[in-house]
Amino acid sequence: MKQWNRRKATVLILVISILFLVTVAAAGSQCSDAARATDFSRKNLLPCLEYPFGTDWMGRDMFARTLKGLSLSILIGVLAAAISAVIALVLGICAATLGRRADGVITWVIDLIMGIPHMLLLILISVAAGRGLKGVIIGVAFTHWTSLARLIRAEVMQLKESPYVKIAGKLGKGKWYVAYRHILPHLLPQFAVGLVLMFPHAILHEASITFLGFGLTSEQPAIGIILSESMKYLVLGKWWLALFPGLALVVTVIMFYLLGENLRRLIDPNSAHE
Amino acid sequence: MILQAKNVSFQYKENAPLVLQNISFEVKEGERVGLRGKSGIGKTTLCRLLAGYEKPHSGEVLLDGRPVTEYRGYCPVQMVWQHPEQAVNPRRRMYTVLEEGDGIPQEMTAKLGIEEAWKQRFPAELSGGELQRFCIARALGKRTRILLADEISTMLDLITQSQIWTFLLEEAKRRNLGMVVVSHSDDLLDRICTRIVEIG
């Protein structure tokens, strides 16, 4: 009766987290209007059946606002992480294959970016790129690629020196054959896991930069906006304004993290057979 | 074809001690040369140089008068490595190893004792000896003229060793291959080789 093994549990968690994220993203994009609708006849309501997350001082439905905010976060996270991962892949491969000088320059840039406090650089880039949605995506994308690029560079360098790659060269196989058949199968899992594990970072940074007021504008119900606005009302005892959106953000981030970790467990040969 | 090493010296890094010093050596088609020497004397390094995996620090390795590192495409000198588990890609199934070689016929894999079922497995699912058979088959493609065998049977039991060497000897005679055999076993070298060279 060993039907229920680790692998199945892993797949189940994977599916649940994907379902959760897709549902939130889809539901959020459906309630843009509900998130903005104000109604002063229902302001400052405690969480109840009709408004599970309560309403704020303008009578806006916090549940709809949270959903919308999360879907915005997920959108930004996915876009920024995808751009970031592509940058990491291209620069990592370039550093490992284009000779010592290119490697020196790229490694220097990586060290430079890692040396500057993350938040500071993020704020600088996104303000310079014109703030708003575009600014945040560019900012997050250009600050998160470094560690993945390092990983890919090291991996490619190691593979280049491995006997089976050298043997393939002696057997008359070209560069493309080696890259596609020998190197890519090693990079793909690293890349996929790196990409997914970048989502939670991107989302958290989007929320924090927006919270600090350098990100999305206040018309957009992003999680960062919701949290910074509800700060003022926390002292008035309106705890639900910050608690539920904050919790929802944490749950989303955890879901992305679970997704990445379980994906890694599935495709990493060290743990694939557990 | 003739493979020659002329006054070859080699060091792995600048200013590192020389691993090989002024080695001269040659092997022709149809010849089976045994390489004997103490552990750490540079037998594997010499094989790597002869196969064109490394360039000598001074001196040259010539295949029919041309440096062996200059050959593009399929190299007529092929080497079988001492550690088969490093010589195959752990992410690819074993049949891809055979595909990489140059037209490896079915009979050859059968003679080497490779079972059909093994071809669908990953390298981690085979033993070292089983992997080594794939590596030997891969190195014996149609265009191979000279084979370098670097301690290829050290990890095998005697029965398997004799199976593999009987096959290799037969194949080398049939195709008039040149061979360089590195081994610690004097008996094996005496039995296989037409000539034995001491290095070190």
Short mmCIF file of C-alpha atoms in Angstrom, two decimals:
data_model
loop_
_atom_site.label_atom_id
_atom_site.label_comp_id
_atom_site.label_asym_id
_atom_site.label_seq_id
_atom_site.Cartn_x
_atom_site.Cartn_y
_atom_site.Cartn_z
CA MET A 1 0.00 0.00 0.00
CA LYS A 2 2.75 2.47 -0.90
CA GLN A 3 0.47 4.21 -3.36
CA TRP A 4 0.77 7.63 -1.78
CA ASN A 5 4.44 8.50 -2.20
CA ARG A 6 6.35 11.76 -1.82
CA ARG A 7 6.26 12.41 -5.53
CA LYS A 8 2.46 12.39 -5.63
CA ALA A 9 2.25 14.70 -2.63
CA THR A 10 4.66 17.03 -4.37
CA VAL A 11 2.59 17.05 -7.54
CA LEU A 12 -0.55 17.73 -5.48
CA ILE A 13 1.01 20.75 -3.76
CA LEU A 14 2.23 21.94 -7.13
CA VAL A 15 -1.24 21.73 -8.62
CA ILE A 16 -2.89 23.40 -5.62
CA SER A 17 -0.50 26.33 -5.69
CA ILE A 18 -0.89 26.80 -9.43
CA LEU A 19 -4.70 26.65 -9.11
CA PHE A 20 -4.67 29.19 -6.27
CA LEU A 21 -2.50 31.63 -8.18
CA VAL A 22 -4.42 31.32 -11.44
CA THR A 23 -7.74 31.74 -9.61
CA VAL A 24 -6.56 34.85 -7.77
CA ALA A 25 -5.14 36.36 -10.95
CA ALA A 26 -8.30 35.66 -12.93
CA ALA A 27 -10.72 36.77 -10.18
CA GLY A 28 -8.73 39.94 -9.55
CA SER A 29 -8.84 41.00 -13.17
CA GLN A 30 -12.66 40.54 -13.10
CA CYS A 31 -13.28 42.91 -10.18
CA SER A 32 -11.51 46.08 -11.26
CA ASP A 33 -14.72 48.09 -11.00
CA ALA A 34 -15.81 46.57 -7.70
CA ALA A 35 -12.40 47.45 -6.27
CA ARG A 36 -12.87 51.13 -7.06
CA ALA A 37 -16.60 51.49 -6.33
CA THR A 38 -17.20 53.72 -3.33
CA ASP A 39 -20.39 53.61 -1.30
CA PHE A 40 -20.59 55.79 1.82
CA SER A 41 -23.63 53.94 3.14
CA ARG A 42 -21.42 50.97 3.99
CA LYS A 43 -18.16 52.52 5.17
CA ASN A 44 -15.97 51.09 7.91
CA LEU A 45 -17.82 47.79 8.16
CA LEU A 46 -16.22 44.98 10.12
CA PRO A 47 -15.64 41.73 8.22
CA CYS A 48 -19.00 40.03 7.75
CA LEU A 49 -20.55 37.48 5.40
CA GLU A 50 -21.26 40.01 2.69
CA TYR A 51 -17.88 41.71 2.92
CA PRO A 52 -15.47 39.02 4.15
CA PHE A 53 -12.55 41.45 4.48
CA GLY A 54 -14.71 44.39 5.62
CA THR A 55 -14.91 47.80 3.95
CA ASP A 56 -12.75 50.91 4.27
CA TRP A 57 -13.42 54.58 5.09
CA MET A 58 -14.78 55.19 1.60
CA GLY A 59 -17.00 52.14 1.66
CA ARG A 60 -14.88 50.16 -0.77
CA ASP A 61 -15.06 46.37 -0.59
CA MET A 62 -11.72 45.28 0.82
CA PHE A 63 -12.11 41.74 -0.53
CA ALA A 64 -12.39 43.01 -4.09
CA ARG A 65 -9.52 45.44 -3.50
CA THR A 66 -7.30 42.71 -2.11
CA LEU A 67 -8.06 40.38 -5.01
CA LYS A 68 -7.35 43.12 -7.50
CA GLY A 69 -4.17 44.07 -5.70
CA LEU A 70 -2.97 40.48 -5.63
CA SER A 71 -3.67 39.98 -9.31
CA LEU A 72 -1.69 43.14 -10.04
CA SER A 73 1.14 41.79 -7.88
CA ILE A 74 1.08 38.43 -9.64
CA LEU A 75 1.11 40.12 -13.05
CA ILE A 76 4.06 42.29 -12.08
CA GLY A 77 5.83 39.40 -10.42
CA VAL A 78 5.49 37.08 -13.40
CA LEU A 79 6.46 39.71 -15.95
CA ALA A 80 9.40 41.09 -14.01
CA ALA A 81 10.70 37.66 -13.03
CA ALA A 82 10.43 36.43 -16.63
CA ILE A 83 12.39 39.41 -17.97
CA SER A 84 14.89 39.03 -15.17
CA ALA A 85 15.38 35.31 -15.83
CA VAL A 86 15.97 35.92 -19.54
CA ILE A 87 18.58 38.57 -18.72
CA ALA A 88 20.21 36.10 -16.32
CA LEU A 89 20.23 33.32 -18.92
CA VAL A 90 21.72 35.46 -21.69
CA LEU A 91 24.36 37.16 -19.53
CA GLY A 92 25.22 33.95 -17.69
CA ILE A 93 25.85 32.08 -20.94
CA CYS A 94 27.74 35.03 -22.44
CA ALA A 95 30.01 35.25 -19.40
CA ALA A 96 30.85 31.58 -19.60
CA THR A 97 31.40 31.33 -23.35
CA LEU A 98 32.63 34.66 -24.73
CA GLY A 99 36.08 34.60 -23.23
CA ARG A 100 37.81 36.11 -20.26
CA ARG A 101 37.16 39.78 -20.97
CA ALA A 102 33.39 39.40 -21.36
CA ASP A 103 33.37 37.30 -18.21
CA GLY A 104 35.27 40.01 -16.35
CA VAL A 105 32.82 42.72 -17.38
CA ILE A 106 29.69 40.70 -16.62
CA THR A 107 31.01 39.47 -13.27
CA TRP A 108 31.89 43.04 -12.39
CA VAL A 109 28.36 44.22 -13.20
CA ILE A 110 26.90 41.40 -11.11
CA ASP A 111 29.11 42.32 -8.15
CA LEU A 112 28.23 45.97 -8.60
CA ILE A 113 24.49 45.33 -8.57
CA MET A 114 24.74 42.94 -5.64
CA GLY A 115 26.85 45.48 -3.78
CA ILE A 116 24.24 48.24 -3.85
CA PRO A 117 21.39 47.85 -1.35
CA HIS A 118 18.57 46.15 -3.19
CA MET A 119 15.79 48.56 -2.25
CA LEU A 120 17.86 51.63 -3.11
CA LEU A 121 18.69 50.43 -6.60
CA LEU A 122 15.11 49.32 -7.14
CA ILE A 123 13.79 52.78 -6.20
CA LEU A 124 16.38 54.51 -8.37
CA ILE A 125 15.67 52.44 -11.44
CA SER A 126 11.91 52.51 -11.18
CA VAL A 127 11.79 56.28 -10.59
CA ALA A 128 14.19 56.80 -13.49
CA ALA A 129 12.04 54.55 -15.69
CA GLY A 130 9.00 56.71 -15.07
CA ARG A 131 7.38 55.06 -12.00
CA GLY A 132 3.98 53.43 -12.37
CA LEU A 133 3.49 49.88 -13.60
CA LYS A 134 6.25 50.18 -16.19
CA GLY A 135 8.74 51.63 -13.72
CA VAL A 136 8.12 48.88 -11.17
CA ILE A 137 8.44 46.09 -13.72
CA ILE A 138 11.66 47.51 -15.16
CA GLY A 139 13.05 48.16 -11.69
CA VAL A 140 12.33 44.67 -10.40
CA ALA A 141 13.50 43.04 -13.64
CA PHE A 142 16.86 44.80 -13.62
CA THR A 143 17.70 44.09 -10.00
CA HIS A 144 16.79 40.43 -9.63
CA TRP A 145 18.79 38.65 -12.31
CA THR A 146 22.20 38.64 -10.64
CA SER A 147 22.21 35.50 -8.54
CA LEU A 148 20.59 33.38 -11.25
CA ALA A 149 23.10 34.72 -13.79
CA ARG A 150 25.92 33.66 -11.47
CA LEU A 151 24.44 30.21 -11.09
CA ILE A 152 24.07 29.76 -14.86
CA ARG A 153 27.57 31.08 -15.53
CA ALA A 154 29.09 28.61 -13.09
CA GLU A 155 27.02 25.74 -14.44
CA VAL A 156 27.97 26.42 -18.07
CA MET A 157 31.64 26.80 -17.15
CA GLN A 158 31.64 23.49 -15.36
CA LEU A 159 29.79 21.73 -18.20
CA LYS A 160 32.18 23.14 -20.78
CA GLU A 161 35.06 21.38 -19.05
CA SER A 162 33.28 18.09 -18.47
CA PRO A 163 34.70 15.05 -20.29
CA TYR A 164 31.47 14.26 -22.14
CA VAL A 165 31.34 17.70 -23.72
CA LYS A 166 34.97 17.39 -24.81
CA ILE A 167 34.37 13.88 -26.13
CA ALA A 168 31.41 15.13 -28.17
CA GLY A 169 33.73 17.71 -29.73
CA LYS A 170 36.25 15.01 -30.68
CA LEU A 171 33.40 12.98 -32.19
CA GLY A 172 32.88 15.87 -34.59
CA LYS A 173 29.78 17.38 -32.99
CA GLY A 174 29.31 21.11 -33.52
CA LYS A 175 28.80 23.86 -30.96
CA TRP A 176 25.03 23.90 -31.42
CA TYR A 177 24.74 20.17 -30.97
CA VAL A 178 26.71 20.39 -27.73
CA ALA A 179 24.76 23.40 -26.49
CA TYR A 180 21.38 21.84 -27.24
CA ARG A 181 22.02 18.20 -26.36
CA HIS A 182 24.52 18.44 -23.53
CA ILE A 183 24.29 21.85 -21.87
CA LEU A 184 20.61 22.76 -22.15
CA PRO A 185 19.32 19.64 -20.33
CA HIS A 186 21.38 20.76 -17.31
CA LEU A 187 20.40 24.42 -17.49
CA LEU A 188 16.68 23.99 -17.98
CA PRO A 189 15.83 22.77 -14.47
CA GLN A 190 18.07 25.42 -12.88
CA PHE A 191 16.46 28.05 -15.03
CA ALA A 192 12.86 26.97 -14.38
CA VAL A 193 13.34 26.74 -10.63
CA GLY A 194 15.28 30.00 -10.53
CA LEU A 195 12.48 31.67 -12.45
CA VAL A 196 9.70 30.45 -10.19
CA LEU A 197 11.63 31.21 -7.00
CA MET A 198 12.12 34.74 -8.31
CA PHE A 199 8.34 35.41 -8.31
CA PRO A 200 7.95 35.80 -4.54
CA HIS A 201 10.90 38.18 -4.41
CA ALA A 202 9.52 40.25 -7.24
CA ILE A 203 6.08 40.42 -5.60
CA LEU A 204 7.44 41.40 -2.20
CA HIS A 205 9.65 44.07 -3.70
CA GLU A 206 6.80 45.42 -5.78
CA ALA A 207 4.68 45.68 -2.63
CA SER A 208 7.42 47.33 -0.61
CA ILE A 209 8.39 49.88 -3.23
CA THR A 210 4.71 50.77 -3.71
CA PHE A 211 4.26 50.97 0.06
CA LEU A 212 7.12 53.48 0.20
CA GLY A 213 5.39 55.54 -2.46
CA PHE A 214 7.79 55.04 -5.36
CA GLY A 215 5.81 52.42 -7.20
CA LEU A 216 2.28 52.24 -8.48
CA THR A 217 0.05 55.31 -8.30
CA SER A 218 -2.65 55.50 -5.67
CA GLU A 219 -5.54 54.98 -8.11
CA GLN A 220 -4.38 51.41 -8.60
CA PRO A 221 -5.40 49.19 -5.70
CA ALA A 222 -2.02 47.48 -5.36
CA ILE A 223 -1.27 45.67 -2.11
CA GLY A 224 1.42 48.21 -1.26
CA ILE A 225 -1.06 51.08 -1.69
CA ILE A 226 -3.69 49.31 0.39
CA LEU A 227 -1.21 48.70 3.19
CA SER A 228 0.22 52.22 3.25
CA GLU A 229 -3.27 53.79 3.21
CA SER A 230 -4.55 51.58 5.99
CA MET A 231 -1.54 52.52 8.17
CA LYS A 232 -3.32 55.76 9.01
CA TYR A 233 -6.45 53.90 10.11
CA LEU A 234 -4.70 51.21 12.12
CA VAL A 235 -4.36 53.55 15.10
CA LEU A 236 -8.11 54.14 14.91
CA GLY A 237 -8.64 50.45 15.58
CA LYS A 238 -9.54 49.46 12.01
CA TRP A 239 -7.32 46.37 12.08
CA TRP A 240 -9.05 44.53 9.24
CA LEU A 241 -7.87 47.06 6.65
CA ALA A 242 -4.26 45.90 6.94
CA LEU A 243 -4.55 42.39 8.34
CA PHE A 244 -6.37 40.63 5.51
CA PRO A 245 -4.54 42.19 2.56
CA GLY A 246 -1.26 41.57 4.37
CA LEU A 247 -2.15 37.95 5.07
CA ALA A 248 -3.28 37.46 1.48
CA LEU A 249 0.06 38.78 0.26
CA VAL A 250 1.94 36.40 2.54
CA VAL A 251 -0.19 33.46 1.36
CA THR A 252 0.45 34.34 -2.29
CA VAL A 253 4.18 34.55 -1.70
CA ILE A 254 4.16 31.23 0.13
CA MET A 255 2.22 29.66 -2.73
CA PHE A 256 4.85 30.80 -5.23
CA TYR A 257 7.57 29.54 -2.96
CA LEU A 258 5.89 26.13 -2.62
CA LEU A 259 5.49 26.01 -6.38
CA GLY A 260 9.21 26.64 -6.92
CA GLU A 261 10.40 24.28 -4.20
CA ASN A 262 8.20 21.42 -5.36
CA LEU A 263 9.12 21.99 -8.97
CA ARG A 264 12.75 21.77 -7.93
CA ARG A 265 12.07 18.56 -6.06
CA LEU A 266 10.43 17.04 -9.12
CA ILE A 267 13.09 17.87 -11.70
CA ASP A 268 16.24 17.81 -9.61
CA PRO A 269 17.75 14.33 -10.13
CA ASN A 270 19.02 14.32 -6.54
CA SER A 271 15.47 14.21 -5.24
CA ALA A 272 13.43 13.07 -8.25
CA HIS A 273 13.28 9.46 -7.08
CA GLU A 274 12.39 10.06 -3.43
CA MET B 1 47.92 6.58 -40.27
CA ILE B 2 50.70 7.31 -37.85
CA LEU B 3 50.42 9.17 -34.56
CA GLN B 4 53.64 10.66 -33.25
CA ALA B 5 54.60 12.57 -30.14
CA LYS B 6 57.82 14.50 -30.64
CA ASN B 7 59.74 15.72 -27.58
CA VAL B 8 56.50 16.48 -25.80
CA SER B 9 56.54 18.33 -22.49
CA PHE B 10 53.44 19.30 -20.62
CA GLN B 11 52.39 21.24 -17.54
CA TYR B 12 48.84 21.86 -16.38
CA LYS B 13 49.46 25.46 -15.30
CA GLU B 14 52.08 28.08 -15.98
CA ASN B 15 55.01 27.65 -13.59
CA ALA B 16 53.65 24.33 -12.39
CA PRO B 17 56.05 21.38 -12.46
CA LEU B 18 56.26 19.54 -15.76
CA VAL B 19 54.08 16.43 -15.81
CA LEU B 20 55.78 15.08 -18.90
CA GLN B 21 59.27 15.89 -20.06
CA ASN B 22 60.61 15.29 -23.57
CA ILE B 23 58.50 12.27 -24.35
CA SER B 24 58.77 10.83 -27.83
CA PHE B 25 56.48 8.08 -28.89
CA GLU B 26 54.71 6.79 -31.94
CA VAL B 27 52.02 4.35 -32.92
CA LYS B 28 51.04 3.15 -36.37
CA GLU B 29 47.92 1.51 -37.66
CA GLY B 30 47.90 -2.18 -36.88
CA GLU B 31 50.24 -1.69 -33.95
CA ARG B 32 49.24 -2.17 -30.31
CA VAL B 33 51.53 -0.28 -27.99
CA GLY B 34 51.42 -0.79 -24.24
CA LEU B 35 52.24 2.11 -21.95
CA ARG B 36 53.73 1.15 -18.62
CA GLY B 37 54.76 3.44 -15.82
CA LYS B 38 54.33 4.15 -12.16
CA SER B 39 51.17 5.71 -10.83
CA GLY B 40 51.16 9.49 -11.30
CA ILE B 41 53.84 9.45 -13.97
CA GLY B 42 51.58 11.02 -16.60
CA LYS B 43 50.16 8.13 -18.59
CA THR B 44 46.67 9.61 -18.68
CA THR B 45 48.08 13.04 -19.49
CA LEU B 46 50.00 11.53 -22.40
CA CYS B 47 46.78 9.92 -23.65
CA ARG B 48 44.97 13.26 -23.42
CA LEU B 49 47.74 14.88 -25.44
CA LEU B 50 47.75 12.09 -28.02
CA ALA B 51 43.98 12.39 -28.43
CA GLY B 52 44.19 16.15 -28.82
CA TYR B 53 42.34 17.10 -25.63
CA GLU B 54 45.33 19.17 -24.51
CA LYS B 55 48.06 21.03 -26.35
CA PRO B 56 51.64 20.23 -25.37
CA HIS B 57 53.66 22.92 -23.65
CA SER B 58 56.55 22.22 -26.01
CA GLY B 59 57.07 19.65 -28.73
CA GLU B 60 54.20 18.43 -30.86
CA VAL B 61 51.72 15.63 -31.39
CA LEU B 62 51.31 14.84 -35.07
CA LEU B 63 48.78 12.67 -36.86
CA ASP B 64 50.08 12.00 -40.38
CA GLY B 65 52.31 15.04 -40.03
CA ARG B 66 49.55 17.44 -38.92
CA PRO B 67 49.02 18.52 -35.29
CA VAL B 68 46.21 16.37 -33.92
CA THR B 69 44.48 19.39 -32.32
CA GLU B 70 43.99 20.88 -35.80
CA TYR B 71 41.73 18.09 -37.00
CA ARG B 72 38.17 19.38 -37.30
CA GLY B 73 35.11 17.15 -37.31
CA TYR B 74 35.46 13.50 -36.38
CA CYS B 75 38.91 12.86 -34.99
CA PRO B 76 40.47 9.56 -36.20
CA VAL B 77 42.16 9.24 -32.79
CA GLN B 78 39.65 8.39 -30.08
CA MET B 79 40.24 7.84 -26.42
CA VAL B 80 38.34 5.71 -23.93
CA TRP B 81 38.49 7.40 -20.54
CA GLN B 82 39.36 5.76 -17.29
CA HIS B 83 36.20 6.91 -15.52
CA PRO B 84 33.14 6.10 -17.62
CA GLU B 85 30.73 7.80 -15.23
CA GLN B 86 32.34 11.16 -16.06
CA ALA B 87 32.41 10.45 -19.77
CA VAL B 88 28.64 10.25 -20.26
CA ASN B 89 26.07 12.96 -19.70
CA PRO B 90 24.02 12.06 -16.59
CA ARG B 91 20.90 13.70 -18.04
CA ARG B 92 20.78 11.70 -21.27
CA ARG B 93 19.78 8.11 -21.87
CA MET B 94 22.39 5.58 -22.91
CA TYR B 95 21.25 5.13 -26.52
CA THR B 96 22.26 8.76 -27.13
CA VAL B 97 25.83 7.79 -26.23
CA LEU B 98 25.82 5.25 -29.06
CA GLU B 99 24.17 7.70 -31.45
CA GLU B 100 26.96 10.16 -30.82
CA GLY B 101 29.51 7.67 -32.13
CA ASP B 102 30.08 7.21 -35.82
CA GLY B 103 27.66 4.55 -37.03
CA ILE B 104 27.94 1.99 -34.24
CA PRO B 105 26.53 -1.30 -35.58
CA GLN B 106 24.18 -3.47 -33.55
CA GLU B 107 26.61 -6.44 -33.61
CA MET B 108 29.27 -4.41 -31.89
CA THR B 109 27.07 -3.56 -28.92
CA ALA B 110 25.97 -7.18 -28.74
CA LYS B 111 29.57 -8.40 -28.72
CA LEU B 112 30.42 -5.97 -25.96
CA GLY B 113 27.63 -7.51 -23.91
CA ILE B 114 25.39 -4.44 -23.94
CA GLU B 115 21.81 -5.52 -23.32
CA GLU B 116 19.00 -3.85 -25.26
CA ALA B 117 17.22 -2.77 -22.08
CA TRP B 118 20.26 -0.81 -20.90
CA LYS B 119 19.95 1.58 -23.82
CA GLN B 120 16.82 3.14 -22.39
CA ARG B 121 18.38 3.75 -18.98
CA PHE B 122 20.13 6.76 -17.53
CA PRO B 123 23.83 6.52 -16.63
CA ALA B 124 23.05 6.46 -12.89
CA GLU B 125 21.09 3.25 -13.43
CA LEU B 126 24.09 1.32 -14.77
CA SER B 127 27.31 0.14 -13.13
CA GLY B 128 30.74 1.44 -14.07
CA GLY B 129 31.56 -1.64 -16.09
CA GLU B 130 28.29 -1.46 -17.97
CA LEU B 131 28.90 2.22 -18.75
CA GLN B 132 32.41 1.50 -19.91
CA ARG B 133 31.09 -0.84 -22.60
CA PHE B 134 29.04 2.02 -24.02
CA CYS B 135 32.08 4.29 -23.96
CA ILE B 136 34.17 1.67 -25.79
CA ALA B 137 31.47 1.26 -28.43
CA ARG B 138 31.20 5.04 -28.84
CA ALA B 139 34.93 5.35 -29.46
CA LEU B 140 34.94 2.61 -32.11
CA GLY B 141 33.07 4.48 -34.83
CA LYS B 142 33.71 3.80 -38.50
CA ARG B 143 36.23 6.60 -38.93
CA THR B 144 38.30 5.71 -35.85
CA ARG B 145 41.81 4.64 -36.86
CA ILE B 146 43.68 4.78 -33.58
CA LEU B 147 42.20 3.93 -30.19
CA LEU B 148 43.65 5.05 -26.87
CA ALA B 149 42.58 2.79 -24.02
CA ASP B 150 43.39 4.41 -20.69
CA GLU B 151 42.93 1.81 -17.94
CA ILE B 152 39.61 0.84 -19.46
CA SER B 153 39.19 -2.45 -17.66
CA THR B 154 40.54 -1.77 -14.18
CA MET B 155 37.11 -1.71 -12.61
CA LEU B 156 35.89 -4.92 -14.18
CA ASP B 157 35.92 -8.50 -13.01
CA LEU B 158 38.16 -10.94 -14.86
CA ILE B 159 35.45 -12.56 -16.95
CA THR B 160 34.19 -9.22 -18.21
CA GLN B 161 37.74 -8.03 -18.80
CA SER B 162 38.49 -11.02 -20.96
CA GLN B 163 35.21 -10.60 -22.85
CA ILE B 164 35.99 -6.97 -23.63
CA TRP B 165 39.63 -7.50 -24.52
CA THR B 166 38.87 -10.48 -26.74
CA PHE B 167 36.43 -8.29 -28.61
CA LEU B 168 38.84 -5.35 -28.83
CA LEU B 169 41.68 -7.52 -30.03
CA GLU B 170 39.53 -9.09 -32.71
CA GLU B 171 38.16 -5.70 -33.78
CA ALA B 172 41.63 -4.12 -33.88
CA LYS B 173 42.98 -6.95 -36.01
CA ARG B 174 39.99 -6.93 -38.35
CA ARG B 175 40.07 -3.17 -38.94
CA ASN B 176 43.84 -2.81 -38.64
CA LEU B 177 43.41 -0.24 -35.85
CA GLY B 178 46.30 1.29 -34.00
CA MET B 179 46.02 1.01 -30.23
CA VAL B 180 47.65 2.51 -27.20
CA VAL B 181 46.94 0.50 -24.07
CA VAL B 182 47.55 1.87 -20.60
CA SER B 183 47.36 -0.66 -17.82
CA HIS B 184 48.91 -1.62 -14.53
CA SER B 185 48.60 -5.27 -15.39
CA ASP B 186 51.77 -6.61 -17.02
CA ASP B 187 50.03 -9.82 -17.98
CA LEU B 188 47.39 -7.91 -19.89
CA LEU B 189 49.95 -5.78 -21.72
CA ASP B 190 52.08 -8.82 -22.61
CA ARG B 191 49.06 -10.53 -24.00
CA ILE B 192 47.55 -7.67 -25.99
CA CYS B 193 50.40 -5.55 -27.18
CA THR B 194 52.85 -5.86 -30.03
CA ARG B 195 55.28 -3.50 -28.30
CA ILE B 196 55.62 -2.06 -24.79
CA VAL B 197 56.96 1.36 -23.88
CA GLU B 198 58.10 2.36 -20.40
CA ILE B 199 57.63 5.96 -19.43
CA GLY B 200 59.05 7.81 -16.45
#
